[in-house]
Amino acid sequence: MNDETAGKPVNSTRLTLERAMQFHGAGNWERAEQHYLEVLLDDYRSTDVLPLLASVVANRGHIDRAIYYWDTLLSIEPHHLNALAAKGGLLYRTGRLTDALSCFEIAAGLAPHDALIRNNLAVALADSGRKDEAIIEFGHVLRLQPDNVNAYHQLRRLSSAIVPFWHIPMMNDTRRNDCFELAIRRALAIRGSSAQILDIGTGSGLLSMMAAREGATNIVTCEAVPAIARVAQEIVAENGYDEQITVIGRSSTGLFVGEDIPAKADILISEILSSDLLAEDVLSTFEDARRRLIAEDAIVIPKAATAMGCLVASETLAAYSHVKMASGFDVSRFNSLAPLRLPIHGTMTEWSRLSNDFEIASLDLTSAAHEPELRAVSIPVIASGTAVGVVQWMQVELIDDIVFTNHPDGYHDGGWLQVLHVLPRPMPVEAGSVVDLLLGHDRSTLIVLPAGFASQPIKNELR
Ligand SMILES: C[S@@+](CC[C@H](N)C(=O)[O-])C[C@H]1O[C@@H](n2cnc3c(N)ncnc32)[C@H](O)[C@@H]1O
């Protein structure tokens, strides 16, 4: 603050400032701005006047000019908390997310206990697609303000967007859990409790805790979704197994023997089978694990998985998979955009079988490499109807003779759903005839198509 500037008595500048504040208080932003500018020209109490000026300018809708005044203040006081927070707010309002984020990050660093600033940082992180960091940040907000309903809701919204809906029913799937526990027990009986175990895809930590409960002492488990890994770490500790189990919040492809896991694993446990077998990238993950992370003679659980299916008719599913007329218009061309597959929610969807069970694709999960495959198969039709597609389920061979299946006859609404693989067009079929299908996989999806496409082997030069 200069006591006297450019020969102008300070009293006069002080009066101008008072007038500016009166205009400001009265909501006369234009006159307030003029008077603040005069005060600023007099170099009088600049660090007090700049926030007021920035705020009236912003009120007048001149956002970039407001940012300019906040920047001017920051050039004098780089750690001015209000300037950082307000500038961040203006940048956010005008869609400049990256710049807003850096303001909020610096501000949060300066005021780690300021719930508003941390909340703004969390919102900007979420909007920038940095969901995991947003989850952590909203967690901080909630520790500062346990009753903050918005932070609580945002935390739930983001977590549920990261964690798929099937995770809870999967954990509640006693039949699945018991099969894995039995298999883990067998493997430990063979290799002993000091065997090095690698569990890829921690989830809640369930499979690792089964191994630990069975006495295993050297378990490393990795989880690609950091938010899930953090919760798993807490669950493992709460259950008293954190001495035996190391949880790593990273994808298996980022693990290294000697760094993350002391030695190549003697037992690999991994349940990363999606309902349609392949969508969780099981083939690349197992191949990578075999190449780098497990011993040559490691026990692999599960050792194999097969996608099974049957041809089905269903009016309900037909209405989800194909369209012809809508309100008198022919919209059948939209079928070119129809879904490739639909999850079937157990008994909620009626369908009837038109064929016996057949194999769609079978995977040896112990092998070093898997090629895409496609083969022509003639399926005998056992009932007449209009085939909408193939309902598919899984048969998972865990170890020895322990097999889990979610065959639709005996398994509804467990962790795994059955899946309808939609035919491009509904296909009327007669009992006693055969339907020729092309069946196989491209390593990440199952393929179910009517024959008629030449059965060319699938070549993917990129793999
Ligand atoms: C189907 S859940 C199984 C969770 C737990 N193992 C169980 O059986 O309850 C699979 C988990 O593996 C994680 N995952 C999938 N591929 C992974 C990989 N390559 N590395 C680490 N985690 C992975 C997913 O994020 C998901 O949480």
Short mmCIF file of C-alpha atoms and ligand atoms in Angstrom, two decimals:
data_model
loop_
_atom_site.label_atom_id
_atom_site.label_comp_id
_atom_site.label_asym_id
_atom_site.label_seq_id
_atom_site.Cartn_x
_atom_site.Cartn_y
_atom_site.Cartn_z
CA MET A 1 0.00 0.00 0.00
CA ASN A 2 1.33 3.45 -0.88
CA ASP A 3 0.43 6.15 1.57
CA GLU A 4 0.46 8.72 -1.14
CA THR A 5 0.54 7.98 -4.86
CA ALA A 6 1.42 10.15 -7.85
CA GLY A 7 0.94 13.17 -5.68
CA LYS A 8 -2.72 12.27 -5.13
CA PRO A 9 -3.70 12.45 -1.48
CA VAL A 10 -4.48 9.04 -0.07
CA ASN A 11 -7.69 10.34 1.46
CA SER A 12 -9.18 10.88 -1.97
CA THR A 13 -8.28 7.30 -3.05
CA ARG A 14 -9.71 5.95 0.17
CA LEU A 15 -12.95 7.81 -0.61
CA THR A 16 -13.01 6.33 -4.11
CA LEU A 17 -12.61 2.89 -2.58
CA GLU A 18 -15.51 3.55 -0.20
CA ARG A 19 -17.68 4.65 -3.14
CA ALA A 20 -16.64 1.55 -5.06
CA MET A 21 -17.69 -0.64 -2.16
CA GLN A 22 -21.02 1.17 -1.84
CA PHE A 23 -21.72 0.55 -5.54
CA HIS A 24 -20.57 -3.02 -5.08
CA GLY A 25 -22.93 -3.50 -2.13
CA ALA A 26 -25.79 -1.97 -4.09
CA GLY A 27 -25.20 -4.35 -6.99
CA ASN A 28 -24.11 -1.59 -9.35
CA TRP A 29 -21.25 -3.63 -10.80
CA GLU A 30 -20.39 -1.21 -13.58
CA ARG A 31 -19.84 1.81 -11.34
CA ALA A 32 -18.13 -0.38 -8.76
CA GLU A 33 -15.71 -1.60 -11.42
CA GLN A 34 -14.91 1.94 -12.57
CA HIS A 35 -14.15 3.03 -9.02
CA TYR A 36 -12.07 -0.05 -8.16
CA LEU A 37 -10.04 0.55 -11.31
CA GLU A 38 -9.36 4.10 -10.23
CA VAL A 39 -8.18 2.87 -6.86
CA LEU A 40 -5.96 0.32 -8.55
CA LEU A 41 -4.46 3.01 -10.80
CA ASP A 42 -3.52 4.83 -7.63
CA ASP A 43 -1.71 1.64 -6.55
CA TYR A 44 -3.70 1.75 -3.33
CA ARG A 45 -4.29 -1.52 -1.39
CA SER A 46 -3.97 -3.51 -4.62
CA THR A 47 -4.10 -6.94 -2.98
CA ASP A 48 -7.39 -5.97 -1.25
CA VAL A 49 -8.89 -4.31 -4.32
CA LEU A 50 -8.05 -6.97 -6.92
CA PRO A 51 -10.37 -9.65 -5.41
CA LEU A 52 -13.22 -7.12 -5.25
CA LEU A 53 -12.59 -5.99 -8.80
CA ALA A 54 -12.34 -9.58 -10.06
CA SER A 55 -15.62 -10.41 -8.39
CA VAL A 56 -17.61 -7.47 -9.85
CA VAL A 57 -16.10 -8.08 -13.28
CA ALA A 58 -17.15 -11.73 -13.03
CA ASN A 59 -20.62 -10.61 -11.92
CA ARG A 60 -20.80 -8.53 -15.10
CA GLY A 61 -20.07 -11.72 -17.07
CA HIS A 62 -16.54 -10.73 -18.15
CA ILE A 63 -14.93 -13.99 -17.10
CA ASP A 64 -11.61 -13.61 -18.90
CA ARG A 65 -11.11 -10.15 -17.44
CA ALA A 66 -11.93 -11.52 -13.98
CA ILE A 67 -9.34 -14.25 -14.51
CA TYR A 68 -6.87 -11.56 -15.57
CA TYR A 69 -7.37 -9.75 -12.23
CA TRP A 70 -6.98 -12.99 -10.27
CA ASP A 71 -3.79 -13.64 -12.24
CA THR A 72 -2.55 -10.15 -11.41
CA LEU A 73 -3.13 -10.89 -7.75
CA LEU A 74 -1.40 -14.27 -8.08
CA SER A 75 1.62 -12.59 -9.66
CA ILE A 76 1.90 -10.58 -6.42
CA GLU A 77 0.89 -13.42 -4.04
CA PRO A 78 1.33 -16.77 -5.82
CA HIS A 79 -0.21 -18.67 -2.89
CA HIS A 80 -3.31 -16.52 -2.50
CA LEU A 81 -5.89 -19.17 -1.61
CA ASN A 82 -9.00 -17.25 -2.63
CA ALA A 83 -7.43 -16.21 -5.91
CA LEU A 84 -6.58 -19.82 -6.75
CA ALA A 85 -10.00 -21.08 -5.73
CA ALA A 86 -11.92 -18.32 -7.52
CA LYS A 87 -9.78 -18.50 -10.66
CA GLY A 88 -10.23 -22.27 -10.67
CA GLY A 89 -13.99 -21.79 -10.35
CA LEU A 90 -14.09 -19.38 -13.30
CA LEU A 91 -11.93 -21.65 -15.46
CA TYR A 92 -14.19 -24.59 -14.57
CA ARG A 93 -17.33 -22.61 -15.43
CA THR A 94 -15.92 -21.81 -18.86
CA GLY A 95 -14.89 -25.40 -19.59
CA ARG A 96 -11.13 -25.00 -19.15
CA LEU A 97 -10.93 -28.10 -17.02
CA THR A 98 -7.18 -28.74 -17.09
CA ASP A 99 -6.33 -25.21 -15.97
CA ALA A 100 -9.10 -25.30 -13.36
CA LEU A 101 -7.68 -28.56 -12.04
CA SER A 102 -4.19 -27.13 -11.57
CA CYS A 103 -5.66 -24.19 -9.60
CA PHE A 104 -7.65 -26.53 -7.34
CA GLU A 105 -4.65 -28.84 -6.92
CA ILE A 106 -2.40 -26.00 -5.75
CA ALA A 107 -5.19 -24.65 -3.52
CA ALA A 108 -5.85 -28.08 -1.97
CA GLY A 109 -2.12 -28.43 -1.31
CA LEU A 110 -2.19 -25.09 0.53
CA ALA A 111 -5.39 -25.80 2.45
CA PRO A 112 -5.73 -29.58 2.88
CA HIS A 113 -8.48 -29.13 5.49
CA ASP A 114 -10.66 -26.86 3.37
CA ALA A 115 -13.63 -29.07 2.43
CA LEU A 116 -14.92 -26.70 -0.26
CA ILE A 117 -11.62 -26.55 -2.10
CA ARG A 118 -11.20 -30.33 -1.88
CA ASN A 119 -14.75 -30.80 -3.09
CA ASN A 120 -14.07 -28.56 -6.10
CA LEU A 121 -10.91 -30.52 -6.82
CA ALA A 122 -12.88 -33.78 -6.61
CA VAL A 123 -15.55 -32.50 -9.00
CA ALA A 124 -12.94 -31.29 -11.51
CA LEU A 125 -11.09 -34.63 -11.28
CA ALA A 126 -14.32 -36.54 -11.89
CA ASP A 127 -15.21 -34.35 -14.86
CA SER A 128 -11.72 -34.87 -16.30
CA GLY A 129 -12.27 -38.62 -16.27
CA ARG A 130 -9.77 -39.12 -13.40
CA LYS A 131 -12.35 -41.16 -11.54
CA ASP A 132 -10.07 -42.95 -9.14
CA GLU A 133 -8.41 -39.75 -7.93
CA ALA A 134 -11.89 -38.20 -7.63
CA ILE A 135 -12.96 -41.11 -5.42
CA ILE A 136 -9.95 -40.54 -3.15
CA GLU A 137 -10.65 -36.80 -3.05
CA PHE A 138 -14.36 -37.19 -2.22
CA GLY A 139 -13.20 -39.56 0.53
CA HIS A 140 -11.10 -36.69 1.98
CA VAL A 141 -14.11 -34.36 1.76
CA LEU A 142 -16.19 -36.88 3.69
CA ARG A 143 -13.57 -37.22 6.39
CA LEU A 144 -13.69 -33.42 6.77
CA GLN A 145 -17.47 -33.24 6.49
CA PRO A 146 -19.05 -36.62 7.31
CA ASP A 147 -22.54 -35.20 6.64
CA ASN A 148 -21.73 -33.88 3.16
CA VAL A 149 -24.48 -35.62 1.23
CA ASN A 150 -23.22 -34.45 -2.16
CA ALA A 151 -19.74 -35.87 -1.59
CA TYR A 152 -21.28 -39.10 -0.33
CA HIS A 153 -23.50 -39.40 -3.39
CA GLN A 154 -20.65 -38.58 -5.79
CA LEU A 155 -18.45 -41.17 -4.09
CA ARG A 156 -21.13 -43.81 -4.59
CA ARG A 157 -21.82 -42.68 -8.16
CA LEU A 158 -18.15 -42.89 -9.15
CA SER A 159 -17.48 -46.17 -7.33
CA SER A 160 -20.45 -47.86 -8.92
CA ALA A 161 -19.31 -46.65 -12.35
CA ILE A 162 -15.92 -48.27 -11.74
CA VAL A 163 -17.04 -51.50 -10.13
CA PRO A 164 -19.29 -53.64 -12.34
CA PHE A 165 -22.75 -54.57 -11.10
CA TRP A 166 -21.93 -58.30 -11.05
CA HIS A 167 -19.29 -58.04 -8.37
CA ILE A 168 -21.67 -58.40 -5.42
CA PRO A 169 -23.79 -61.28 -6.84
CA MET A 170 -20.50 -62.98 -7.74
CA MET A 171 -19.32 -62.85 -4.12
CA ASN A 172 -22.72 -64.12 -3.02
CA ASP A 173 -22.46 -67.05 -5.44
CA THR A 174 -21.82 -69.81 -2.92
CA ARG A 175 -21.57 -72.52 -5.56
CA ARG A 176 -18.82 -70.64 -7.43
CA ASN A 177 -17.00 -69.80 -4.20
CA ASP A 178 -17.12 -73.39 -2.94
CA CYS A 179 -15.73 -74.79 -6.20
CA PHE A 180 -12.80 -72.38 -6.07
CA GLU A 181 -12.15 -73.11 -2.40
CA LEU A 182 -12.09 -76.85 -3.07
CA ALA A 183 -9.69 -76.34 -5.98
CA ILE A 184 -7.40 -74.10 -3.92
CA ARG A 185 -7.36 -76.69 -1.12
CA ARG A 186 -6.36 -79.42 -3.61
CA ALA A 187 -3.59 -77.29 -5.08
CA LEU A 188 -2.20 -76.51 -1.64
CA ALA A 189 -2.33 -80.18 -0.70
CA ILE A 190 -0.11 -80.85 -3.73
CA ARG A 191 2.29 -77.92 -3.43
CA GLY A 192 2.32 -77.26 0.33
CA SER A 193 1.50 -74.17 2.31
CA SER A 194 4.78 -72.40 1.52
CA ALA A 195 4.05 -72.47 -2.22
CA GLN A 196 4.20 -69.08 -3.90
CA ILE A 197 0.66 -68.16 -4.92
CA LEU A 198 -0.34 -65.53 -7.45
CA ASP A 199 -4.00 -64.51 -7.50
CA ILE A 200 -4.74 -62.32 -10.54
CA GLY A 201 -7.84 -60.16 -10.07
CA THR A 202 -8.14 -59.66 -6.32
CA GLY A 203 -11.70 -58.32 -6.24
CA SER A 204 -12.63 -58.48 -2.56
CA GLY A 205 -9.61 -60.70 -1.85
CA LEU A 206 -11.87 -63.73 -1.53
CA LEU A 207 -9.74 -66.33 -3.33
CA SER A 208 -6.53 -65.16 -1.65
CA MET A 209 -8.22 -65.31 1.75
CA MET A 210 -9.39 -68.85 0.98
CA ALA A 211 -5.76 -69.80 0.31
CA ALA A 212 -4.62 -68.03 3.47
CA ARG A 213 -7.32 -69.76 5.55
CA GLU A 214 -6.02 -73.05 4.15
CA GLY A 215 -2.60 -72.15 5.57
CA ALA A 216 -0.84 -70.62 2.56
CA THR A 217 1.78 -68.15 3.68
CA ASN A 218 3.06 -66.57 0.44
CA ILE A 219 0.24 -64.99 -1.48
CA VAL A 220 0.56 -62.08 -3.86
CA THR A 221 -2.61 -60.79 -5.44
CA CYS A 222 -3.08 -57.96 -7.92
CA GLU A 223 -6.11 -55.91 -8.83
CA ALA A 224 -6.21 -53.63 -11.87
CA VAL A 225 -8.85 -51.29 -10.44
CA PRO A 226 -7.18 -49.22 -7.70
CA ALA A 227 -10.45 -48.46 -5.87
CA ILE A 228 -11.16 -52.19 -5.61
CA ALA A 229 -7.57 -52.92 -4.53
CA ARG A 230 -7.79 -50.36 -1.71
CA VAL A 231 -10.97 -51.94 -0.34
CA ALA A 232 -9.49 -55.45 -0.74
CA GLN A 233 -6.47 -54.39 1.28
CA GLU A 234 -8.79 -53.29 4.09
CA ILE A 235 -10.86 -56.49 3.89
CA VAL A 236 -7.75 -58.68 4.02
CA ALA A 237 -6.47 -56.77 7.07
CA GLU A 238 -9.87 -56.86 8.80
CA ASN A 239 -9.94 -60.63 8.37
CA GLY A 240 -6.44 -60.91 9.82
CA TYR A 241 -4.63 -62.18 6.71
CA ASP A 242 -2.42 -59.21 5.85
CA GLU A 243 0.70 -61.10 6.94
CA GLN A 244 0.09 -63.82 4.37
CA ILE A 245 -1.41 -61.74 1.56
CA THR A 246 0.16 -58.84 -0.32
CA VAL A 247 -2.36 -56.84 -2.34
CA ILE A 248 -0.98 -54.90 -5.28
CA GLY A 249 -3.21 -52.30 -6.93
CA ARG A 250 -2.03 -52.88 -10.47
CA SER A 251 -2.77 -55.05 -13.48
CA SER A 252 -0.93 -58.36 -13.68
CA THR A 253 0.72 -57.10 -16.86
CA GLY A 254 2.54 -54.52 -14.71
CA LEU A 255 3.89 -57.05 -12.18
CA PHE A 256 7.49 -58.20 -12.12
CA VAL A 257 9.08 -61.23 -10.51
CA GLY A 258 11.73 -60.12 -8.04
CA GLU A 259 9.95 -56.81 -7.47
CA ASP A 260 6.29 -57.50 -6.79
CA ILE A 261 6.42 -61.25 -6.32
CA PRO A 262 9.54 -62.85 -4.83
CA ALA A 263 9.64 -65.82 -7.22
CA LYS A 264 7.64 -67.26 -10.11
CA ALA A 265 4.37 -68.60 -8.74
CA ASP A 266 3.83 -72.30 -8.04
CA ILE A 267 0.07 -71.82 -8.10
CA LEU A 268 -1.86 -69.36 -10.26
CA ILE A 269 -5.41 -68.61 -9.17
CA SER A 270 -7.43 -66.27 -11.33
CA GLU A 271 -11.12 -65.80 -11.78
CA ILE A 272 -11.33 -63.28 -14.58
CA LEU A 273 -13.91 -65.12 -16.65
CA SER A 274 -16.74 -62.90 -17.88
CA SER A 275 -20.15 -64.42 -18.55
CA ASP A 276 -19.15 -64.69 -22.20
CA LEU A 277 -15.81 -66.14 -21.18
CA LEU A 278 -13.47 -63.76 -22.96
CA ALA A 279 -14.44 -60.16 -22.28
CA GLU A 280 -12.11 -59.72 -19.30
CA ASP A 281 -9.12 -60.38 -21.55
CA VAL A 282 -8.52 -63.75 -19.96
CA LEU A 283 -6.39 -65.11 -22.81
CA SER A 284 -3.81 -62.28 -22.90
CA THR A 285 -3.67 -62.23 -19.09
CA PHE A 286 -3.03 -65.98 -18.74
CA GLU A 287 -0.53 -65.97 -21.61
CA ASP A 288 1.38 -63.08 -20.03
CA ALA A 289 1.31 -64.78 -16.62
CA ARG A 290 2.63 -68.02 -18.13
CA ARG A 291 5.41 -66.16 -19.95
CA ARG A 292 6.64 -64.08 -17.02
CA LEU A 293 5.00 -64.73 -13.69
CA ILE A 294 4.49 -68.45 -13.08
CA ALA A 295 6.78 -71.48 -12.98
CA GLU A 296 6.82 -73.90 -15.91
CA ASP A 297 5.02 -76.56 -13.84
CA ALA A 298 2.70 -74.18 -11.99
CA ILE A 299 -0.81 -75.35 -11.12
CA VAL A 300 -3.23 -73.11 -12.99
CA ILE A 301 -6.73 -72.62 -11.56
CA PRO A 302 -8.89 -72.73 -13.63
CA LYS A 303 -7.07 -74.96 -16.09
CA ALA A 304 -9.73 -74.81 -18.86
CA ALA A 305 -13.02 -73.17 -19.75
CA THR A 306 -15.60 -73.98 -22.39
CA ALA A 307 -18.43 -71.85 -23.73
CA MET A 308 -21.49 -74.03 -24.28
CA GLY A 309 -24.78 -73.06 -25.87
CA CYS A 310 -28.07 -74.02 -27.45
CA LEU A 311 -30.20 -72.52 -30.21
CA VAL A 312 -33.22 -70.72 -28.74
CA ALA A 313 -36.56 -69.14 -29.60
CA SER A 314 -37.93 -66.32 -27.47
CA GLU A 315 -40.42 -63.56 -28.15
CA THR A 316 -39.00 -61.53 -25.28
CA LEU A 317 -35.44 -61.79 -26.54
CA ALA A 318 -36.57 -61.22 -30.15
CA ALA A 319 -37.96 -57.86 -29.05
CA TYR A 320 -34.54 -56.98 -27.63
CA SER A 321 -32.53 -58.20 -30.59
CA HIS A 322 -34.46 -57.50 -33.79
CA VAL A 323 -36.90 -54.90 -35.14
CA LYS A 324 -39.05 -54.67 -38.27
CA MET A 325 -41.99 -52.27 -38.09
CA ALA A 326 -42.37 -49.43 -35.58
CA SER A 327 -45.53 -47.28 -35.63
CA GLY A 328 -46.17 -48.29 -39.24
CA PHE A 329 -42.62 -47.52 -40.44
CA ASP A 330 -40.18 -50.10 -41.76
CA VAL A 331 -37.16 -49.62 -39.50
CA SER A 332 -35.61 -53.03 -40.14
CA ARG A 333 -32.41 -51.43 -41.44
CA PHE A 334 -31.68 -50.63 -37.76
CA ASN A 335 -30.91 -54.33 -37.28
CA SER A 336 -27.45 -53.58 -38.66
CA LEU A 337 -26.87 -51.78 -35.33
CA ALA A 338 -28.41 -54.50 -33.16
CA PRO A 339 -26.49 -55.84 -30.15
CA LEU A 340 -24.07 -58.70 -30.67
CA ARG A 341 -25.04 -60.23 -27.35
CA LEU A 342 -27.46 -59.70 -24.50
CA PRO A 343 -27.12 -60.74 -20.88
CA ILE A 344 -29.98 -62.94 -19.73
CA HIS A 345 -31.15 -62.37 -16.21
CA GLY A 346 -31.99 -65.88 -15.12
CA THR A 347 -35.65 -66.66 -14.76
CA MET A 348 -36.65 -63.10 -15.66
CA THR A 349 -36.37 -63.97 -19.37
CA GLU A 350 -38.38 -66.73 -21.01
CA TRP A 351 -36.87 -68.73 -23.85
CA SER A 352 -37.18 -72.23 -25.20
CA ARG A 353 -34.49 -74.44 -26.63
CA LEU A 354 -34.46 -75.49 -30.29
CA SER A 355 -31.35 -77.68 -30.05
CA ASN A 356 -29.39 -79.78 -27.62
CA ASP A 357 -26.31 -78.30 -25.95
CA PHE A 358 -23.23 -77.80 -28.14
CA GLU A 359 -19.73 -76.43 -27.68
CA ILE A 360 -19.01 -72.89 -28.95
CA ALA A 361 -15.34 -72.60 -27.96
CA SER A 362 -12.99 -74.36 -25.60
CA LEU A 363 -9.92 -72.80 -24.02
CA ASP A 364 -6.93 -74.53 -22.49
CA LEU A 365 -5.87 -71.90 -19.97
CA THR A 366 -2.52 -73.60 -19.33
CA SER A 367 -1.28 -73.20 -22.89
CA ALA A 368 1.27 -70.57 -23.87
CA ALA A 369 -0.69 -69.08 -26.77
CA HIS A 370 -4.21 -69.11 -28.14
CA GLU A 371 -5.09 -68.51 -31.75
CA PRO A 372 -8.49 -67.17 -32.82
CA GLU A 373 -10.62 -69.99 -34.18
CA LEU A 374 -13.73 -70.49 -36.28
CA ARG A 375 -15.32 -73.74 -37.37
CA ALA A 376 -18.49 -74.73 -39.23
CA VAL A 377 -20.84 -76.91 -37.19
CA SER A 378 -24.17 -78.49 -38.15
CA ILE A 379 -26.61 -78.26 -35.25
CA PRO A 380 -29.55 -80.71 -35.26
CA VAL A 381 -32.84 -78.90 -34.56
CA ILE A 382 -35.02 -80.63 -31.94
CA ALA A 383 -38.04 -78.28 -31.94
CA SER A 384 -39.59 -76.01 -34.59
CA GLY A 385 -39.56 -72.26 -34.00
CA THR A 386 -37.83 -69.00 -34.87
CA ALA A 387 -34.24 -68.98 -33.65
CA VAL A 388 -33.19 -65.58 -32.29
CA GLY A 389 -29.74 -66.68 -31.25
CA VAL A 390 -27.70 -68.97 -29.07
CA VAL A 391 -27.97 -68.87 -25.29
CA GLN A 392 -24.48 -69.47 -23.91
CA TRP A 393 -23.07 -70.48 -20.55
CA MET A 394 -19.77 -71.76 -19.21
CA GLN A 395 -18.13 -74.91 -18.03
CA VAL A 396 -15.05 -74.12 -15.98
CA GLU A 397 -12.55 -76.86 -15.14
CA LEU A 398 -10.78 -75.74 -11.98
CA ILE A 399 -8.44 -78.58 -11.07
CA ASP A 400 -8.63 -82.39 -11.50
CA ASP A 401 -12.33 -83.24 -11.77
CA ILE A 402 -13.70 -80.08 -10.12
CA VAL A 403 -15.95 -78.42 -12.70
CA PHE A 404 -18.21 -75.42 -12.29
CA THR A 405 -21.03 -74.73 -14.73
CA ASN A 406 -23.72 -72.11 -14.94
CA HIS A 407 -25.85 -74.34 -17.16
CA PRO A 408 -29.26 -72.58 -17.41
CA ASP A 409 -31.11 -75.69 -16.22
CA GLY A 410 -29.68 -75.38 -12.75
CA TYR A 411 -28.26 -71.89 -12.29
CA HIS A 412 -30.12 -68.60 -12.28
CA ASP A 413 -29.10 -65.19 -11.03
CA GLY A 414 -25.69 -66.27 -9.71
CA GLY A 415 -22.53 -64.27 -10.32
CA TRP A 416 -22.38 -65.25 -13.96
CA LEU A 417 -25.29 -64.58 -16.29
CA GLN A 418 -26.16 -66.60 -19.34
CA VAL A 419 -25.67 -64.65 -22.56
CA LEU A 420 -27.72 -64.54 -25.77
CA HIS A 421 -25.51 -64.38 -28.85
CA VAL A 422 -27.84 -62.70 -31.31
CA LEU A 423 -28.19 -64.03 -34.85
CA PRO A 424 -28.08 -61.23 -37.48
CA ARG A 425 -31.62 -62.20 -38.55
CA PRO A 426 -34.28 -64.36 -36.86
CA MET A 427 -34.13 -67.79 -38.46
CA PRO A 428 -37.23 -70.06 -38.77
CA VAL A 429 -36.14 -73.66 -38.20
CA GLU A 430 -37.90 -77.06 -38.44
CA ALA A 431 -37.52 -79.95 -36.01
CA GLY A 432 -35.49 -82.72 -37.67
CA SER A 433 -33.50 -80.29 -39.87
CA VAL A 434 -30.00 -78.97 -39.18
CA VAL A 435 -28.77 -75.40 -38.80
CA ASP A 436 -25.27 -74.67 -40.01
CA LEU A 437 -23.41 -72.27 -37.73
CA LEU A 438 -19.93 -70.79 -37.59
CA LEU A 439 -18.66 -71.00 -34.03
CA GLY A 440 -15.44 -69.84 -32.40
CA HIS A 441 -13.73 -66.75 -30.98
CA ASP A 442 -11.47 -63.89 -31.94
CA ARG A 443 -9.65 -64.03 -28.55
CA SER A 444 -11.81 -61.35 -26.95
CA THR A 445 -15.35 -62.28 -28.05
CA LEU A 446 -17.19 -65.45 -28.92
CA ILE A 447 -18.40 -65.77 -32.51
CA VAL A 448 -21.81 -67.21 -33.33
CA LEU A 449 -22.93 -66.70 -36.93
CA PRO A 450 -25.10 -68.54 -39.42
CA ALA A 451 -23.02 -70.36 -42.05
CA GLY A 452 -23.13 -68.64 -45.38
CA PHE A 453 -20.22 -66.47 -44.47
CA ALA A 454 -17.21 -68.26 -45.92
CA SER A 455 -15.51 -69.92 -42.99
CA GLN A 456 -12.21 -68.09 -43.47
CA PRO A 457 -9.74 -68.55 -40.64
CA ILE A 458 -9.51 -65.34 -38.65
CA LYS A 459 -6.14 -63.73 -39.05
CA ASN A 460 -5.24 -60.83 -36.87
CA GLU A 461 -1.91 -59.41 -37.94
CA LEU A 462 -1.66 -57.28 -34.81
CA ARG A 463 -1.49 -60.18 -32.41
C1 LIG B 1 -14.45 -61.63 -11.70
S1 LIG B 1 -13.61 -60.66 -10.52
C2 LIG B 1 -13.05 -61.88 -9.38
C3 LIG B 1 -12.65 -61.31 -8.04
C4 LIG B 1 -12.16 -62.36 -7.03
N1 LIG B 1 -10.98 -63.03 -7.50
C5 LIG B 1 -13.24 -63.39 -6.75
O1 LIG B 1 -13.16 -64.46 -7.32
O2 LIG B 1 -14.17 -63.08 -6.00
C6 LIG B 1 -12.20 -60.25 -11.44
C7 LIG B 1 -11.38 -59.06 -10.90
O3 LIG B 1 -10.15 -59.10 -11.59
C8 LIG B 1 -9.74 -57.80 -11.94
N2 LIG B 1 -8.84 -58.03 -13.09
C9 LIG B 1 -9.16 -58.46 -14.33
N3 LIG B 1 -8.07 -58.62 -15.07
C10 LIG B 1 -7.01 -58.31 -14.28
C11 LIG B 1 -5.60 -58.29 -14.46
N4 LIG B 1 -5.04 -58.65 -15.62
N5 LIG B 1 -4.81 -57.88 -13.44
C12 LIG B 1 -5.36 -57.51 -12.26
N6 LIG B 1 -6.69 -57.50 -12.03
C13 LIG B 1 -7.50 -57.91 -13.01
C14 LIG B 1 -11.03 -57.08 -12.21
O4 LIG B 1 -10.89 -55.69 -12.04
C15 LIG B 1 -11.96 -57.69 -11.18
O5 LIG B 1 -11.96 -56.95 -9.98
#
